[in-house]
Amino acid sequence: MNDEIWDLYTQDRVKTNQKMMRSEKIPSHLYHLAVHICLFNDRDEMLIQQRFKKRKTWSGLWDMSDGDSALMNETSYMAAEREVYEELGIQLSLKDIRLF
């Protein structure tokens, strides 16, 4: 697995000029963007998934629709769209959608 690069932010979500590799410990008082996506159908049922049984963390457990960290230079919207496509094969456009 290639080590991902993340942008670092202040607690007020102001992007700093600092970067880090996923494998590194997040510096104290800095943060990175993470997205969690919950997909619902027209009956208000949420899509859940069972994590891959050979996964290092929380293997075999049930999880929300999708989620991961934003890569360097990605917005929350971009990260959510990328992650849903990578994990579920669903092409989303979050243009004009309010994220929580």
Short mmCIF file of N, CA, C and O in Angstrom, two decimals:
data_model
loop_
_atom_site.label_atom_id
_atom_site.label_comp_id
_atom_site.label_asym_id
_atom_site.label_seq_id
_atom_site.Cartn_x
_atom_site.Cartn_y
_atom_site.Cartn_z
N MET A 1 0.85 -1.19 0.00
CA MET A 1 0.00 0.00 0.00
C MET A 1 0.88 1.24 0.00
O MET A 1 1.82 1.36 0.77
N ASN A 2 0.60 2.16 -0.89
CA ASN A 2 1.32 3.42 -0.89
C ASN A 2 0.87 4.26 0.30
O ASN A 2 -0.29 4.26 0.66
N ASP A 3 1.83 4.95 0.92
CA ASP A 3 1.50 5.77 2.06
C ASP A 3 0.82 7.05 1.57
O ASP A 3 1.38 7.78 0.76
N GLU A 4 -0.38 7.30 2.04
CA GLU A 4 -1.14 8.48 1.64
C GLU A 4 -0.57 9.73 2.30
O GLU A 4 -0.05 9.67 3.41
N ILE A 5 -0.71 10.86 1.63
CA ILE A 5 -0.30 12.14 2.19
C ILE A 5 -1.54 12.94 2.53
O ILE A 5 -2.46 13.06 1.72
N TRP A 6 -1.57 13.48 3.75
CA TRP A 6 -2.70 14.27 4.23
C TRP A 6 -2.27 15.70 4.49
O TRP A 6 -1.16 15.96 4.94
N ASP A 7 -3.19 16.64 4.26
CA ASP A 7 -3.01 18.02 4.70
C ASP A 7 -3.34 18.09 6.18
O ASP A 7 -4.18 17.33 6.67
N LEU A 8 -2.71 19.01 6.89
CA LEU A 8 -3.01 19.22 8.30
C LEU A 8 -3.72 20.56 8.49
O LEU A 8 -3.46 21.52 7.77
N TYR A 9 -4.62 20.58 9.48
CA TYR A 9 -5.49 21.73 9.73
C TYR A 9 -5.44 22.11 11.21
O TYR A 9 -5.14 21.29 12.07
N THR A 10 -5.84 23.37 11.48
CA THR A 10 -6.03 23.80 12.85
C THR A 10 -7.38 23.27 13.33
O THR A 10 -8.17 22.75 12.53
N GLN A 11 -7.67 23.46 14.61
CA GLN A 11 -8.96 23.01 15.14
C GLN A 11 -10.13 23.76 14.52
O GLN A 11 -11.27 23.30 14.57
N ASP A 12 -9.88 24.91 13.91
CA ASP A 12 -10.92 25.68 13.24
C ASP A 12 -11.03 25.36 11.75
O ASP A 12 -11.64 26.10 10.99
N ARG A 13 -10.40 24.28 11.35
CA ARG A 13 -10.42 23.78 9.97
C ARG A 13 -9.73 24.74 8.99
O ARG A 13 -10.09 24.85 7.83
N VAL A 14 -8.70 25.41 9.49
CA VAL A 14 -7.86 26.25 8.63
C VAL A 14 -6.68 25.40 8.19
O VAL A 14 -5.95 24.85 9.02
N LYS A 15 -6.51 25.31 6.89
CA LYS A 15 -5.43 24.49 6.34
C LYS A 15 -4.08 25.12 6.65
O LYS A 15 -3.88 26.31 6.42
N THR A 16 -3.17 24.32 7.17
CA THR A 16 -1.80 24.79 7.43
C THR A 16 -0.96 24.43 6.21
O THR A 16 -1.45 23.80 5.27
N ASN A 17 0.29 24.78 6.23
CA ASN A 17 1.20 24.37 5.15
C ASN A 17 1.86 23.04 5.47
O ASN A 17 2.76 22.62 4.76
N GLN A 18 1.40 22.37 6.50
CA GLN A 18 2.01 21.11 6.92
C GLN A 18 1.30 19.91 6.30
O GLN A 18 0.09 19.95 6.07
N LYS A 19 2.08 18.89 6.04
CA LYS A 19 1.57 17.63 5.48
C LYS A 19 2.05 16.50 6.36
O LYS A 19 2.99 16.65 7.14
N MET A 20 1.43 15.36 6.23
CA MET A 20 1.91 14.17 6.94
C MET A 20 1.56 12.93 6.14
O MET A 20 0.66 12.94 5.30
N MET A 21 2.27 11.86 6.41
CA MET A 21 1.98 10.57 5.81
C MET A 21 0.99 9.85 6.71
O MET A 21 1.00 10.02 7.94
N ARG A 22 0.15 9.04 6.13
CA ARG A 22 -0.85 8.30 6.89
C ARG A 22 -0.22 7.48 8.02
O ARG A 22 -0.78 7.32 9.09
N SER A 23 0.96 6.95 7.77
CA SER A 23 1.62 6.09 8.74
C SER A 23 2.21 6.85 9.93
O SER A 23 2.61 6.24 10.92
N GLU A 24 2.24 8.17 9.85
CA GLU A 24 2.82 8.99 10.93
C GLU A 24 1.77 9.34 11.97
O GLU A 24 0.57 9.34 11.69
N LYS A 25 2.24 9.67 13.15
CA LYS A 25 1.36 10.13 14.23
C LYS A 25 0.97 11.58 13.95
O LYS A 25 1.83 12.40 13.60
N ILE A 26 -0.29 11.92 14.11
CA ILE A 26 -0.76 13.29 13.89
C ILE A 26 -0.15 14.19 14.97
O ILE A 26 -0.27 13.88 16.16
N PRO A 27 0.49 15.29 14.56
CA PRO A 27 1.08 16.20 15.55
C PRO A 27 0.01 16.77 16.50
O PRO A 27 -1.14 16.98 16.11
N SER A 28 0.43 17.01 17.71
CA SER A 28 -0.47 17.56 18.72
C SER A 28 -1.06 18.89 18.24
O SER A 28 -0.36 19.70 17.65
N HIS A 29 -2.34 19.09 18.48
CA HIS A 29 -3.08 20.30 18.15
C HIS A 29 -3.28 20.52 16.65
O HIS A 29 -3.65 21.61 16.23
N LEU A 30 -3.04 19.50 15.84
CA LEU A 30 -3.35 19.57 14.42
C LEU A 30 -4.29 18.42 14.07
O LEU A 30 -4.41 17.45 14.81
N TYR A 31 -4.94 18.55 12.92
CA TYR A 31 -5.99 17.61 12.53
C TYR A 31 -5.90 17.32 11.04
O TYR A 31 -5.28 18.08 10.29
N HIS A 32 -6.54 16.25 10.60
CA HIS A 32 -6.68 15.98 9.17
C HIS A 32 -8.16 15.76 8.88
O HIS A 32 -8.94 15.48 9.79
N LEU A 33 -8.54 15.91 7.62
CA LEU A 33 -9.94 15.74 7.23
C LEU A 33 -10.27 14.26 7.08
O LEU A 33 -9.50 13.50 6.48
N ALA A 34 -11.40 13.88 7.61
CA ALA A 34 -11.93 12.53 7.41
C ALA A 34 -13.39 12.68 7.00
O ALA A 34 -14.07 13.63 7.41
N VAL A 35 -13.84 11.78 6.16
CA VAL A 35 -15.23 11.81 5.70
C VAL A 35 -15.92 10.51 6.08
O VAL A 35 -15.30 9.45 6.11
N HIS A 36 -17.18 10.63 6.42
CA HIS A 36 -18.03 9.48 6.69
C HIS A 36 -19.29 9.66 5.85
O HIS A 36 -19.94 10.70 5.93
N ILE A 37 -19.59 8.69 5.05
CA ILE A 37 -20.70 8.79 4.11
C ILE A 37 -21.77 7.77 4.49
O ILE A 37 -21.48 6.58 4.64
N CYS A 38 -22.97 8.26 4.66
CA CYS A 38 -24.12 7.39 4.92
C CYS A 38 -25.08 7.52 3.75
O CYS A 38 -25.59 8.60 3.48
N LEU A 39 -25.29 6.43 3.04
CA LEU A 39 -26.17 6.43 1.88
C LEU A 39 -27.52 5.83 2.26
O LEU A 39 -27.59 4.77 2.88
N PHE A 40 -28.58 6.54 1.88
CA PHE A 40 -29.95 6.11 2.17
C PHE A 40 -30.72 5.94 0.88
O PHE A 40 -30.51 6.69 -0.09
N ASN A 41 -31.64 4.99 0.87
CA ASN A 41 -32.51 4.84 -0.29
C ASN A 41 -33.80 5.64 -0.05
O ASN A 41 -33.94 6.32 0.97
N ASP A 42 -34.74 5.53 -0.98
CA ASP A 42 -35.97 6.33 -0.87
C ASP A 42 -36.91 5.83 0.23
O ASP A 42 -37.94 6.44 0.51
N ARG A 43 -36.57 4.72 0.89
CA ARG A 43 -37.35 4.23 2.04
C ARG A 43 -36.65 4.56 3.37
O ARG A 43 -36.98 3.98 4.40
N ASP A 44 -35.65 5.45 3.30
CA ASP A 44 -34.86 5.86 4.47
C ASP A 44 -34.10 4.70 5.11
O ASP A 44 -33.82 4.71 6.30
N GLU A 45 -33.72 3.71 4.30
CA GLU A 45 -32.88 2.62 4.77
C GLU A 45 -31.43 2.97 4.44
O GLU A 45 -31.12 3.39 3.34
N MET A 46 -30.56 2.77 5.44
CA MET A 46 -29.15 3.10 5.23
C MET A 46 -28.38 1.87 4.75
O MET A 46 -28.55 0.77 5.28
N LEU A 47 -27.54 2.09 3.75
CA LEU A 47 -26.65 1.04 3.26
C LEU A 47 -25.54 0.84 4.29
O LEU A 47 -24.88 1.78 4.70
N ILE A 48 -25.37 -0.40 4.73
CA ILE A 48 -24.25 -0.75 5.59
C ILE A 48 -23.44 -1.82 4.89
O ILE A 48 -23.92 -2.47 3.96
N GLN A 49 -22.21 -2.00 5.33
CA GLN A 49 -21.37 -3.00 4.71
C GLN A 49 -20.61 -3.77 5.78
O GLN A 49 -20.35 -3.25 6.86
N GLN A 50 -20.27 -5.01 5.46
CA GLN A 50 -19.44 -5.79 6.36
C GLN A 50 -18.00 -5.63 5.91
O GLN A 50 -17.67 -5.83 4.74
N ARG A 51 -17.14 -5.24 6.84
CA ARG A 51 -15.73 -5.00 6.52
C ARG A 51 -15.06 -6.32 6.13
O ARG A 51 -15.39 -7.39 6.63
N PHE A 52 -14.10 -6.21 5.23
CA PHE A 52 -13.34 -7.34 4.73
C PHE A 52 -12.72 -8.12 5.89
O PHE A 52 -12.15 -7.53 6.81
N LYS A 53 -12.86 -9.43 5.88
CA LYS A 53 -12.42 -10.24 7.02
C LYS A 53 -10.91 -10.25 7.22
O LYS A 53 -10.43 -10.52 8.31
N LYS A 54 -10.14 -9.94 6.19
CA LYS A 54 -8.68 -9.91 6.32
C LYS A 54 -8.15 -8.49 6.57
O LYS A 54 -6.95 -8.28 6.59
N ARG A 55 -9.04 -7.55 6.77
CA ARG A 55 -8.67 -6.16 7.05
C ARG A 55 -7.95 -6.08 8.39
O ARG A 55 -8.30 -6.80 9.32
N LYS A 56 -6.96 -5.19 8.51
CA LYS A 56 -6.19 -5.07 9.75
C LYS A 56 -7.04 -4.55 10.91
O LYS A 56 -6.86 -4.96 12.05
N THR A 57 -7.93 -3.62 10.64
CA THR A 57 -8.71 -3.01 11.71
C THR A 57 -10.19 -3.35 11.56
O THR A 57 -10.75 -3.30 10.48
N TRP A 58 -10.82 -3.71 12.66
CA TRP A 58 -12.25 -3.99 12.73
C TRP A 58 -12.73 -4.97 11.66
O TRP A 58 -13.82 -4.83 11.10
N SER A 59 -11.90 -5.95 11.36
CA SER A 59 -12.24 -6.91 10.31
C SER A 59 -13.53 -7.66 10.63
O SER A 59 -13.81 -8.00 11.78
N GLY A 60 -14.35 -7.85 9.60
CA GLY A 60 -15.58 -8.61 9.71
C GLY A 60 -16.73 -7.90 10.40
O GLY A 60 -17.83 -8.43 10.46
N LEU A 61 -16.51 -6.70 10.91
CA LEU A 61 -17.58 -5.97 11.59
C LEU A 61 -18.42 -5.18 10.60
O LEU A 61 -17.99 -4.86 9.50
N TRP A 62 -19.64 -4.85 11.00
CA TRP A 62 -20.53 -4.05 10.17
C TRP A 62 -20.19 -2.57 10.34
O TRP A 62 -19.83 -2.13 11.43
N ASP A 63 -20.31 -1.83 9.26
CA ASP A 63 -19.89 -0.42 9.25
C ASP A 63 -20.87 0.40 8.44
O ASP A 63 -21.66 -0.13 7.66
N MET A 64 -20.78 1.73 8.61
CA MET A 64 -21.62 2.63 7.82
C MET A 64 -21.30 2.48 6.34
O MET A 64 -20.43 1.70 5.98
N SER A 65 -21.97 3.22 5.51
CA SER A 65 -21.80 3.07 4.06
C SER A 65 -20.34 3.16 3.64
O SER A 65 -19.85 2.32 2.91
N ASP A 66 -19.62 4.19 4.11
CA ASP A 66 -18.25 4.37 3.66
C ASP A 66 -17.59 5.48 4.48
O ASP A 66 -18.26 6.30 5.10
N GLY A 67 -16.29 5.54 4.44
CA GLY A 67 -15.56 6.60 5.11
C GLY A 67 -14.06 6.40 5.00
O GLY A 67 -13.59 5.28 4.88
N ASP A 68 -13.33 7.50 5.03
CA ASP A 68 -11.87 7.46 4.97
C ASP A 68 -11.34 8.87 5.14
O ASP A 68 -12.11 9.81 5.35
N SER A 69 -10.05 9.02 4.98
CA SER A 69 -9.41 10.32 5.12
C SER A 69 -9.28 11.01 3.77
O SER A 69 -9.11 10.35 2.74
N ALA A 70 -9.36 12.34 3.80
CA ALA A 70 -9.14 13.13 2.59
C ALA A 70 -7.65 13.14 2.27
O ALA A 70 -6.81 13.27 3.16
N LEU A 71 -7.33 12.98 1.02
CA LEU A 71 -5.94 13.04 0.57
C LEU A 71 -5.50 14.48 0.41
O LEU A 71 -6.33 15.40 0.37
N MET A 72 -4.19 14.69 0.28
CA MET A 72 -3.64 16.02 0.10
C MET A 72 -4.37 16.75 -1.04
O MET A 72 -4.63 16.16 -2.10
N ASN A 73 -4.74 17.99 -0.79
CA ASN A 73 -5.42 18.88 -1.75
C ASN A 73 -6.86 18.50 -2.05
O ASN A 73 -7.47 19.07 -2.95
N GLU A 74 -7.45 17.56 -1.33
CA GLU A 74 -8.85 17.22 -1.51
C GLU A 74 -9.73 17.99 -0.53
O GLU A 74 -9.35 18.17 0.63
N THR A 75 -10.90 18.39 -1.00
CA THR A 75 -11.92 18.93 -0.11
C THR A 75 -12.71 17.75 0.46
O THR A 75 -12.57 16.62 -0.01
N SER A 76 -13.56 18.03 1.43
CA SER A 76 -14.42 16.97 1.97
C SER A 76 -15.30 16.38 0.87
O SER A 76 -15.51 15.17 0.81
N TYR A 77 -15.83 17.26 0.01
CA TYR A 77 -16.69 16.80 -1.08
C TYR A 77 -15.93 15.85 -2.01
O TYR A 77 -16.42 14.79 -2.38
N MET A 78 -14.72 16.28 -2.41
CA MET A 78 -13.91 15.46 -3.31
C MET A 78 -13.58 14.11 -2.69
O MET A 78 -13.64 13.07 -3.36
N ALA A 79 -13.22 14.12 -1.42
CA ALA A 79 -12.87 12.87 -0.73
C ALA A 79 -14.07 11.93 -0.65
O ALA A 79 -13.93 10.73 -0.87
N ALA A 80 -15.24 12.47 -0.35
CA ALA A 80 -16.44 11.65 -0.26
C ALA A 80 -16.79 11.03 -1.62
O ALA A 80 -17.09 9.84 -1.71
N GLU A 81 -16.74 11.84 -2.67
CA GLU A 81 -17.04 11.32 -4.01
C GLU A 81 -16.04 10.23 -4.40
O GLU A 81 -16.43 9.18 -4.92
N ARG A 82 -14.76 10.46 -4.17
CA ARG A 82 -13.72 9.49 -4.52
C ARG A 82 -13.90 8.20 -3.73
O ARG A 82 -13.86 7.10 -4.29
N GLU A 83 -14.11 8.33 -2.46
CA GLU A 83 -14.20 7.16 -1.60
C GLU A 83 -15.41 6.28 -1.93
O GLU A 83 -15.30 5.06 -1.99
N VAL A 84 -16.56 6.89 -2.18
CA VAL A 84 -17.75 6.11 -2.55
C VAL A 84 -17.52 5.38 -3.86
O VAL A 84 -17.90 4.22 -4.01
N TYR A 85 -16.86 6.04 -4.80
CA TYR A 85 -16.58 5.38 -6.08
C TYR A 85 -15.59 4.23 -5.89
O TYR A 85 -15.79 3.13 -6.41
N GLU A 86 -14.51 4.46 -5.12
CA GLU A 86 -13.51 3.42 -4.91
C GLU A 86 -14.08 2.21 -4.18
O GLU A 86 -13.80 1.07 -4.54
N GLU A 87 -14.86 2.44 -3.16
CA GLU A 87 -15.33 1.36 -2.31
C GLU A 87 -16.61 0.70 -2.80
O GLU A 87 -16.80 -0.50 -2.61
N LEU A 88 -17.50 1.48 -3.38
CA LEU A 88 -18.81 0.96 -3.74
C LEU A 88 -19.12 1.00 -5.24
O LEU A 88 -20.14 0.48 -5.68
N GLY A 89 -18.25 1.65 -6.02
CA GLY A 89 -18.47 1.74 -7.46
C GLY A 89 -19.61 2.67 -7.84
O GLY A 89 -20.13 2.58 -8.95
N ILE A 90 -19.99 3.56 -6.94
CA ILE A 90 -21.09 4.49 -7.19
C ILE A 90 -20.51 5.86 -7.48
O ILE A 90 -19.75 6.41 -6.68
N GLN A 91 -20.85 6.43 -8.64
CA GLN A 91 -20.37 7.75 -9.03
C GLN A 91 -21.34 8.80 -8.49
O GLN A 91 -22.47 8.89 -8.95
N LEU A 92 -20.91 9.55 -7.49
CA LEU A 92 -21.75 10.59 -6.88
C LEU A 92 -21.32 11.97 -7.34
O LEU A 92 -20.15 12.19 -7.64
N SER A 93 -22.25 12.89 -7.35
CA SER A 93 -21.94 14.30 -7.48
C SER A 93 -22.56 14.98 -6.26
O SER A 93 -23.76 14.95 -6.07
N LEU A 94 -21.70 15.55 -5.45
CA LEU A 94 -22.19 16.23 -4.24
C LEU A 94 -22.32 17.73 -4.44
O LEU A 94 -22.48 18.47 -3.47
N LYS A 95 -22.30 18.14 -5.69
CA LYS A 95 -22.51 19.56 -6.00
C LYS A 95 -23.89 19.97 -5.46
O LYS A 95 -24.87 19.24 -5.65
N ASP A 96 -23.94 21.06 -4.78
CA ASP A 96 -25.18 21.61 -4.21
C ASP A 96 -25.78 20.75 -3.10
O ASP A 96 -26.96 20.87 -2.77
N ILE A 97 -24.98 19.86 -2.52
CA ILE A 97 -25.43 19.04 -1.39
C ILE A 97 -24.75 19.57 -0.13
O ILE A 97 -23.55 19.78 -0.11
N ARG A 98 -25.51 19.77 0.92
CA ARG A 98 -24.94 20.24 2.18
C ARG A 98 -24.38 19.05 2.94
O ARG A 98 -25.06 18.06 3.16
N LEU A 99 -23.10 19.16 3.31
CA LEU A 99 -22.48 18.11 4.10
C LEU A 99 -22.59 18.46 5.58
O LEU A 99 -22.55 19.63 5.95
N PHE A 100 -22.72 17.47 6.42
CA PHE A 100 -22.86 17.70 7.86
C PHE A 100 -21.54 17.42 8.54
O PHE A 100 -20.76 16.66 8.17
#
